[in-house]
mmCIF file of C-alpha atoms and ligand atoms in Angstrom:
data_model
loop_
_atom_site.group_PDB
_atom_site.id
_atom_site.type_symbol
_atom_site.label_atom_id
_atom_site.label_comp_id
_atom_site.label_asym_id
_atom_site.label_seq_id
_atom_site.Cartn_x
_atom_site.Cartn_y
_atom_site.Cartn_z
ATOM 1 C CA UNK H 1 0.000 0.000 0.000
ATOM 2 C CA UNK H 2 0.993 3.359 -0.930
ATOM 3 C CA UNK H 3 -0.225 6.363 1.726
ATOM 4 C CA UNK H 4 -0.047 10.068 1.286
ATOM 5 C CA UNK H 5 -1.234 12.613 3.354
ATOM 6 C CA UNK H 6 -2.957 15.157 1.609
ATOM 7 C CA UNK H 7 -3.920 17.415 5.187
ATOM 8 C CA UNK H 8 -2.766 17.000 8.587
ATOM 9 C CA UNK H 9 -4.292 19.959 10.288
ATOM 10 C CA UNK H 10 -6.766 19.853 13.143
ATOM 11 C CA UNK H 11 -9.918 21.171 13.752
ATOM 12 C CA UNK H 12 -9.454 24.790 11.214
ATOM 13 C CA UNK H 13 -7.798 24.994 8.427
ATOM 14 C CA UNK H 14 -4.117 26.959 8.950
ATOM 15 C CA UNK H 15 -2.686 27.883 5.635
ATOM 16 C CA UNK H 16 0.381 30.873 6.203
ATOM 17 C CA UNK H 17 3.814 31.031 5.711
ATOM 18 C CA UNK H 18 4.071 29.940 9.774
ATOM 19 C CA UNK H 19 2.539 26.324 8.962
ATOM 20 C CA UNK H 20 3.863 25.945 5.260
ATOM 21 C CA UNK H 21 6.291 22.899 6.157
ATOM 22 C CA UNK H 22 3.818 20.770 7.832
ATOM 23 C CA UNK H 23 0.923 22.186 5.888
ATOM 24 C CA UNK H 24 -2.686 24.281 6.343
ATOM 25 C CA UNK H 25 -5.022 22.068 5.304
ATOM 26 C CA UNK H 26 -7.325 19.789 7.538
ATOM 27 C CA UNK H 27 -7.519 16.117 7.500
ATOM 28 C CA UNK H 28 -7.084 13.943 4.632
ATOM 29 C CA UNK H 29 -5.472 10.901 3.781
ATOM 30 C CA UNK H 30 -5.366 8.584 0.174
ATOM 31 C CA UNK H 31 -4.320 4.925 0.507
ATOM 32 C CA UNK H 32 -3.553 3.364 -2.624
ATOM 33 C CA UNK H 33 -3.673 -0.669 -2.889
ATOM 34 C CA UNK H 34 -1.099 -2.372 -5.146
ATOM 35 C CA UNK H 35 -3.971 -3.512 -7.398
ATOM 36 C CA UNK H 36 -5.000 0.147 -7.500
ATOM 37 C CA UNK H 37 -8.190 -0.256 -5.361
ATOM 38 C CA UNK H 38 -8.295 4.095 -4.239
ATOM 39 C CA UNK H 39 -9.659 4.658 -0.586
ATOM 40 C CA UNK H 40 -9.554 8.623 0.813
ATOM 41 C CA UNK H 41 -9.549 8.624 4.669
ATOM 42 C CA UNK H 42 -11.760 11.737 5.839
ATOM 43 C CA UNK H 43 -12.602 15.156 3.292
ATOM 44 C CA UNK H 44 -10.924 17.797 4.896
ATOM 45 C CA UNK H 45 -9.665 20.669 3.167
ATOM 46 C CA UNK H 46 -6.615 18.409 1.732
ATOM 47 C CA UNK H 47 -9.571 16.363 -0.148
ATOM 48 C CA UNK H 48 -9.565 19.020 -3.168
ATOM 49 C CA UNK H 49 -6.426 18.542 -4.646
ATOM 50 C CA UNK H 50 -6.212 14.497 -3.893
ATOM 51 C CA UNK H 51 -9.814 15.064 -6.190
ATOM 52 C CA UNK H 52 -7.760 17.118 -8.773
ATOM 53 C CA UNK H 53 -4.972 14.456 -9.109
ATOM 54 C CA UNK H 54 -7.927 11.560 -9.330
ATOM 55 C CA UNK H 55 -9.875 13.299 -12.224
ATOM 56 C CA UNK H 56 -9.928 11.152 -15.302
ATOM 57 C CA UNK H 57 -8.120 8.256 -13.707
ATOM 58 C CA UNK H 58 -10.342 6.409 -11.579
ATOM 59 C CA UNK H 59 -13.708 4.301 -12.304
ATOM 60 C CA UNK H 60 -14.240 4.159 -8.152
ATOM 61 C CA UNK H 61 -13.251 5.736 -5.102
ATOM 62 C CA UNK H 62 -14.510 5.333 -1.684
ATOM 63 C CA UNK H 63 -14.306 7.737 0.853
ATOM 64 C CA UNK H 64 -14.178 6.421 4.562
ATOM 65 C CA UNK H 65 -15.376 9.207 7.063
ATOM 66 C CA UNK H 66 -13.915 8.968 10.560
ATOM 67 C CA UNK H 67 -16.975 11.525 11.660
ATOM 68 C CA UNK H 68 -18.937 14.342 10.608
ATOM 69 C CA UNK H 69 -16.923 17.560 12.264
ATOM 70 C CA UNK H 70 -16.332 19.909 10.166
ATOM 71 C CA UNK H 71 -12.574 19.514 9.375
ATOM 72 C CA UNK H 72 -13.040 16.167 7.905
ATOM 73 C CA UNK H 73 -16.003 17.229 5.376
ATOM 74 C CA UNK H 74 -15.470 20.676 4.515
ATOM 75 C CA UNK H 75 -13.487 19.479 1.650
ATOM 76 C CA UNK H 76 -15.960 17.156 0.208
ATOM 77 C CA UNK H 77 -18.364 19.571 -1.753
ATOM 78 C CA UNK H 78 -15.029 20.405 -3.836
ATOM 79 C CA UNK H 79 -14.028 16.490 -4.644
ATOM 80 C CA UNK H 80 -13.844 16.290 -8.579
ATOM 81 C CA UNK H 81 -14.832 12.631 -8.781
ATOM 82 C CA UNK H 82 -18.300 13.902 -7.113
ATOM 83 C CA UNK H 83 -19.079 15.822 -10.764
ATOM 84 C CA UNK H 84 -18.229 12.866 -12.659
ATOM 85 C CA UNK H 85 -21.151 10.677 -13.943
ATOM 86 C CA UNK H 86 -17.844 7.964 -14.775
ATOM 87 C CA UNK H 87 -17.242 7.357 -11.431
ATOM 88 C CA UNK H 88 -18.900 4.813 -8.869
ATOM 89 C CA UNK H 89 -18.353 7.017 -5.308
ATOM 90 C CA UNK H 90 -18.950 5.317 -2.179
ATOM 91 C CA UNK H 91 -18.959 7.589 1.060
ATOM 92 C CA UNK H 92 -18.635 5.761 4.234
ATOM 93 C CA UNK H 93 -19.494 7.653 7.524
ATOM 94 C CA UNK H 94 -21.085 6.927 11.210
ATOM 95 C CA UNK H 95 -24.953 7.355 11.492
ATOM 96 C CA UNK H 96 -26.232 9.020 14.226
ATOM 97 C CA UNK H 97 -29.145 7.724 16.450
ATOM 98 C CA UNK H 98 -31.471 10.255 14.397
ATOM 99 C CA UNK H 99 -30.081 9.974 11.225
ATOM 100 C CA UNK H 100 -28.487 8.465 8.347
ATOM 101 C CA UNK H 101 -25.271 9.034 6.383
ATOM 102 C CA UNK H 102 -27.274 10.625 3.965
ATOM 103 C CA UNK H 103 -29.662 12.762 6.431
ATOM 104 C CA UNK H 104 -26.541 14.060 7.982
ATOM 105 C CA UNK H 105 -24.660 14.568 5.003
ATOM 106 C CA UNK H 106 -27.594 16.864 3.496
ATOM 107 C CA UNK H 107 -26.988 18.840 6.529
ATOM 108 C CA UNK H 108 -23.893 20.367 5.099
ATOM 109 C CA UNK H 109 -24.456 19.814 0.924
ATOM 110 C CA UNK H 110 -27.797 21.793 0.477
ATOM 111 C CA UNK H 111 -28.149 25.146 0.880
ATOM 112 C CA UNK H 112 -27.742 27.513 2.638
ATOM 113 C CA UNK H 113 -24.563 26.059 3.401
ATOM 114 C CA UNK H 114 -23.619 24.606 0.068
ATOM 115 C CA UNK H 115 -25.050 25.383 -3.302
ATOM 116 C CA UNK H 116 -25.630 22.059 -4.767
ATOM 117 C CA UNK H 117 -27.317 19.518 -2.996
ATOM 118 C CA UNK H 118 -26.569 15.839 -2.350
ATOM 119 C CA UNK H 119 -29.148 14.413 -4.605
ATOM 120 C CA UNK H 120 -28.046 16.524 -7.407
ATOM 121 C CA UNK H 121 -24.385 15.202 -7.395
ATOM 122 C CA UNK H 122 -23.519 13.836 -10.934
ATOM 123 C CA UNK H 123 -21.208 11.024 -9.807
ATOM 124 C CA UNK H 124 -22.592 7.312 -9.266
ATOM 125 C CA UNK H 125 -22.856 7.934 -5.392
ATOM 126 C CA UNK H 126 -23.383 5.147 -2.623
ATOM 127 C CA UNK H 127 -23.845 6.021 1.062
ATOM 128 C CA UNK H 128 -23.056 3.861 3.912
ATOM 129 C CA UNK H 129 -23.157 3.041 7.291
ATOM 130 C CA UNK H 130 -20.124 2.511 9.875
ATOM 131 C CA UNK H 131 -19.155 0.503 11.870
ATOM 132 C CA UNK H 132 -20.176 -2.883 10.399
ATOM 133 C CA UNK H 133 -19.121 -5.776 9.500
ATOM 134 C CA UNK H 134 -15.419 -5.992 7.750
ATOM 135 C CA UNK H 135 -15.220 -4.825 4.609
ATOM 136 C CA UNK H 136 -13.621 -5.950 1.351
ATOM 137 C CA UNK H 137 -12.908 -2.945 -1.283
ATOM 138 C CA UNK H 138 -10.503 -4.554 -3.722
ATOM 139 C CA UNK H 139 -7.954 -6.880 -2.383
ATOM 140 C CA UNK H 140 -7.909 -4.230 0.989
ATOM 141 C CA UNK H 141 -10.031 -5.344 3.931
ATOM 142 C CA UNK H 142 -11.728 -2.767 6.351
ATOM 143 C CA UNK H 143 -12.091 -2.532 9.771
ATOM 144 C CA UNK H 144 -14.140 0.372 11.569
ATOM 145 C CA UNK H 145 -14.968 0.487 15.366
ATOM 146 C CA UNK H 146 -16.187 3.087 17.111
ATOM 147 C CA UNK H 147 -13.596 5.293 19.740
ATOM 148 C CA UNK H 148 -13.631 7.397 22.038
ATOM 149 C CA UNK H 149 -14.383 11.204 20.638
ATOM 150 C CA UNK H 150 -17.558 13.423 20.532
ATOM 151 C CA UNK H 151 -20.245 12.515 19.016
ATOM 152 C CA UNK H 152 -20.076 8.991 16.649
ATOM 153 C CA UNK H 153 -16.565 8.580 15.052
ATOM 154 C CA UNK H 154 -14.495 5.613 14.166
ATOM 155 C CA UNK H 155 -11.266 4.420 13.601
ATOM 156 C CA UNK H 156 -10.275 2.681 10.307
ATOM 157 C CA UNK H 157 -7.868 -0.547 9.906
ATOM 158 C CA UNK H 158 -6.985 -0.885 6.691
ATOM 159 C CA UNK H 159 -4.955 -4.390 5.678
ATOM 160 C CA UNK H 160 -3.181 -5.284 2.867
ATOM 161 C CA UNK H 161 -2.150 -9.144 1.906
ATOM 162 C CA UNK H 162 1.304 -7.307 3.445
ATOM 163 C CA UNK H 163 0.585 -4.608 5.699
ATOM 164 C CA UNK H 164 -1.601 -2.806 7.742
ATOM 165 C CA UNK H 165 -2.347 1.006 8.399
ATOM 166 C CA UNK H 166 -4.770 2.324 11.041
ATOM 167 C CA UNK H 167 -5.867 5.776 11.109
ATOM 168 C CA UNK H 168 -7.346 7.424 14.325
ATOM 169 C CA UNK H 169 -6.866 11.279 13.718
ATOM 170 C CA UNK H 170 -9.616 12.024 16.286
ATOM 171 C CA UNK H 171 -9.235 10.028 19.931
ATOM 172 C CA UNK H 172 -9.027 10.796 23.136
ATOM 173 C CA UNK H 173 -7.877 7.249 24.630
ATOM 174 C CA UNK H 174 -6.943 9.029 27.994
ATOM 175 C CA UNK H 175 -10.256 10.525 28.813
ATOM 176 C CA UNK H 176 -11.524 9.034 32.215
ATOM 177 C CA UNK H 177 -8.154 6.854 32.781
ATOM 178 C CA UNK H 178 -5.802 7.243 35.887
ATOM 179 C CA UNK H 179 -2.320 6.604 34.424
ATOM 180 C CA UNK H 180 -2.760 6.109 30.628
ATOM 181 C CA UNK H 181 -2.556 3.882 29.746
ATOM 182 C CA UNK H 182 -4.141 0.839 31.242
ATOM 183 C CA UNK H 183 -5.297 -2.628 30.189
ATOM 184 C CA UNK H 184 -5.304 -2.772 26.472
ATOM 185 C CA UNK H 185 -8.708 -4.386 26.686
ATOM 186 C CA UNK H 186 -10.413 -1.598 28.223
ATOM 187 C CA UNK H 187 -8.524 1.050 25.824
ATOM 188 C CA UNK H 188 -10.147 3.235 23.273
ATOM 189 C CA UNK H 189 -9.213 1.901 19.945
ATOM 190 C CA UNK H 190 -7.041 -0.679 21.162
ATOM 191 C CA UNK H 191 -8.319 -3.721 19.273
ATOM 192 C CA UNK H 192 -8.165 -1.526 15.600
ATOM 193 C CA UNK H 193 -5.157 -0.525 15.989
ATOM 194 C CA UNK H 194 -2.676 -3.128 17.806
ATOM 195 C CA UNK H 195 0.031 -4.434 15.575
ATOM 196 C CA UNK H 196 0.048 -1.703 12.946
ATOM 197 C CA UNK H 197 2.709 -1.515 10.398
ATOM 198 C CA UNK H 198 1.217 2.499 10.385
ATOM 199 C CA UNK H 199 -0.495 4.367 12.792
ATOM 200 C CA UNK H 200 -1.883 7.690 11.916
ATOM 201 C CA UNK H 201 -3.076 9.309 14.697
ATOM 202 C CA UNK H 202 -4.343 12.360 16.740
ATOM 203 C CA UNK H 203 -1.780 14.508 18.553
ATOM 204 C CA UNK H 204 -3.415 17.444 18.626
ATOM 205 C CA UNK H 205 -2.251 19.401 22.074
ATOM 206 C CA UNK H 206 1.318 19.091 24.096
ATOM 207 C CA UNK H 207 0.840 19.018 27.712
ATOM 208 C CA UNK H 208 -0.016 22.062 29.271
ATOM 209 C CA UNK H 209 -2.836 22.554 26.533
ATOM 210 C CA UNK H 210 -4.276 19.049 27.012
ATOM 211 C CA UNK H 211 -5.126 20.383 30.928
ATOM 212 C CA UNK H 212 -7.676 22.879 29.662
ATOM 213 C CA UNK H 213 -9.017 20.768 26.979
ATOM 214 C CA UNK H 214 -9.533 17.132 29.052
ATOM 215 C CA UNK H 215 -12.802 15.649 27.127
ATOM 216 C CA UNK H 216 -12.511 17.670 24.057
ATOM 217 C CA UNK H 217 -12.075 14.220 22.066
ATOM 218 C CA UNK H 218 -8.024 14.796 21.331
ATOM 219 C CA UNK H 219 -4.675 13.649 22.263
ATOM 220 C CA UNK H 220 -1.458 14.547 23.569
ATOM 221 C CA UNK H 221 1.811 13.830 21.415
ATOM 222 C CA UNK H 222 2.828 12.125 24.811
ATOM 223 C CA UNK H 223 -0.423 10.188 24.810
ATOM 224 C CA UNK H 224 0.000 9.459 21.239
ATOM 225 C CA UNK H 225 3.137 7.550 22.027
ATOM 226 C CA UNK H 226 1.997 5.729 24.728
ATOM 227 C CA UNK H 227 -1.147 4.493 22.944
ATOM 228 C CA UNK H 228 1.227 3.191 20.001
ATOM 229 C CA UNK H 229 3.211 1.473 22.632
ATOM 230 C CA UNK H 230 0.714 -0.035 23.985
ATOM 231 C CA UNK H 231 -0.908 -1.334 20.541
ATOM 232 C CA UNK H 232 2.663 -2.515 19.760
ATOM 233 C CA UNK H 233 3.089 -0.343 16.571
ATOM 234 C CA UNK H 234 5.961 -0.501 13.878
ATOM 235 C CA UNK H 235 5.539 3.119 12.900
ATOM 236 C CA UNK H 236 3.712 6.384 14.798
ATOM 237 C CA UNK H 237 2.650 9.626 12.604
ATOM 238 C CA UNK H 238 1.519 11.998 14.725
ATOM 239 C CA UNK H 239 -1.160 13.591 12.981
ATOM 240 C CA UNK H 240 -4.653 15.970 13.464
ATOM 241 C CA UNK H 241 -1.808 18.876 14.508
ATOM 242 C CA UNK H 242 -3.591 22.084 16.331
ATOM 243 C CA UNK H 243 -4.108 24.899 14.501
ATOM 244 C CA UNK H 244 -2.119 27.263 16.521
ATOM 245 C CA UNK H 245 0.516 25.590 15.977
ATOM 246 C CA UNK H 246 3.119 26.621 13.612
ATOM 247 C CA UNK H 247 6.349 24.845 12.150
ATOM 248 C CA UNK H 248 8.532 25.668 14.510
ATOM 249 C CA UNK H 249 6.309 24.756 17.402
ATOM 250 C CA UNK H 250 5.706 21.197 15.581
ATOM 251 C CA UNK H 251 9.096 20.660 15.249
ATOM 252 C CA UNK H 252 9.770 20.882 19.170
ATOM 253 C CA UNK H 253 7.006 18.705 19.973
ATOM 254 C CA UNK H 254 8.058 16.208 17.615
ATOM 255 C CA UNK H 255 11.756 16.302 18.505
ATOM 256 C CA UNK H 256 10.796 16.069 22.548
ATOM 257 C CA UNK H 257 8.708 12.730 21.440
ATOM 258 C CA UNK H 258 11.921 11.437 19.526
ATOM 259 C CA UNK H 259 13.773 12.389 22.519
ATOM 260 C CA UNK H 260 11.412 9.908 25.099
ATOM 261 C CA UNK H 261 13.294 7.168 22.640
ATOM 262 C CA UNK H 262 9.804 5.144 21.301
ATOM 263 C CA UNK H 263 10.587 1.759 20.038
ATOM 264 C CA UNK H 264 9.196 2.404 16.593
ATOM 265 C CA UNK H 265 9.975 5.322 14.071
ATOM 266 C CA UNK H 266 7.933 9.051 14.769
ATOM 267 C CA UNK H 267 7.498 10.833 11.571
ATOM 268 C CA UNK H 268 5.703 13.713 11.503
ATOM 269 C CA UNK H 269 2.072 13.987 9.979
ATOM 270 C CA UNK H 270 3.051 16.345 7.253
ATOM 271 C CA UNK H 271 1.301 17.410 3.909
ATOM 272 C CA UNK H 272 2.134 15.661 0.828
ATOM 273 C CA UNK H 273 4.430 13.421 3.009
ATOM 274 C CA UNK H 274 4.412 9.500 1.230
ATOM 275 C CA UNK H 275 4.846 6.255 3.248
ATOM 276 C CA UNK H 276 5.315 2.530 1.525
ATOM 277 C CA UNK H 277 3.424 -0.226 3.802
ATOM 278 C CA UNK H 278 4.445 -3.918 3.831
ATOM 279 C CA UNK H 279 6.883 -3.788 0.891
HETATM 280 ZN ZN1 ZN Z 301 -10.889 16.710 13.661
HETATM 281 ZN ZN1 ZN Z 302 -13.582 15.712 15.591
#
């Protein structure tokens, strides 16, 4: 599998000259299978120009939603495969106990919001539920489970016949838990996630933030590393990174969690960054 990271920002949007290195633009993720199979993890900002490099190349693409907020759909109105009647588009996305994927999705594409509505899309377009049942898109199988954030959101596991990437850009494992972390059992996103060749996942505050912010649904970078520990990881990318902060901010957090000596690699969630799994 072939991953790229096409948004690694948190929450807003952050484009400037401060953030250019680890880029403005808010979550989203393509993972390519060897026998081409296209999946795009969240629609987030970063979704438009993965959509402008698609155009014209792809008969399907499914689009696996972690959850509804904001920074993971704003992007998805301005997906080119959407105005494509060529193209088979699956969206995949929690339900809520009121409503549907699709009731939830009108939400945001109808007006006033967003000129064109949902119906009107000229793309094939499929809507469904998560979690459920494994799936099989291509030769990848996918696993969703529900974790620990506001409102419903999942985490994705996403294996190849040689590897396996997990992507949890929203969790808050340490919410409620003395001395995080505990029992892998009773951890948030535990059973998704352990044994990753590739974890992508949420690292949004450093400490002294993460005080103020205790149920907001994110992680430390410290937290981050112990979670991967825990699950036994082969690779951490911290990702979801706050909006306030810039490069050189990144850079210190990420060179203080290189410094705690984790026994896998760190590489920083960073726009239009490339990673090789299982070859
Ligand atoms: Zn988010
Ligand atoms: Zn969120």
């Amino acid at each position: 599998m072939k991953v790229k990271i096409w948004g690694t920002r948190g929450s807003l949007a952050a484009p400037g000259a401060d953030t250019a290195r680890y880029g403005g633009n808010t979550s989203c993720v393509e993972v390519r299978g060897d026998d081409g199979t296209v999946l795009v993890l969240d629609a987030g900002t970063g979704i438009r120009a993965l959509g402008a490099a698609l155009a014209g190349t792809v008969r399907r693409v499914d689009v696996l939603l972690t959850h509804l907020h904001m920074d993971h759909i704003q992007g998805l109105g301005f997906f080119a495969p959407l105005y494509d009647p060529k193209v088979d588009v699956h969206i995949w996305g929690p339900c809520s106990p009121m409503f549907d994927l699709r009731g939830r999705l009108m939400r945001y594409l109808s007006p006033p919001l967003f000129p064109v509505h949902l119906r009107d899309l000229p793309c094939q377009l499929s809507l469904h539920g998560v979690p459920g049942p494994e799936l099989a898109i291509g030769k990848l199988r996918i696993a969703s489970a529900l974790v620990c954030h506001p409102g419903p959101t999942v985490g994705y596991r996403i294996s190849s016949p040689r590897g396996v990437v997990v992507y949890l850009p929203d969790h808050e494992p340490a919410l409620g838990v003395r001395d995080f972390p505990q029992q892998p059992q009773w951890t948030s996103g535990y059973d998704i996630a352990a044994h990753a060749d590739l974890l992508i996942h949420d690292a949004q505050y450093d400490d002294d933030e993460y005080a103020s912010r205790v149920g907001w649904g994110h992680s430390t970078v410290e937290q981050a590393i112990k979670f991967a520990i825990l699950a036994e990881v082969r690779h951490l990318v911290p990702f979801h990174h706050d909006p306030a902060h810039d490069d050189r901010k990144l850079d210190n957090l990420l060179d203080a969690a290189r410094a705690s000596n984790p026994p896998f690699p760190v590489s920083p969630g960073a726009e239009g960054t490339t990673f090789a799994v299982g070859e």
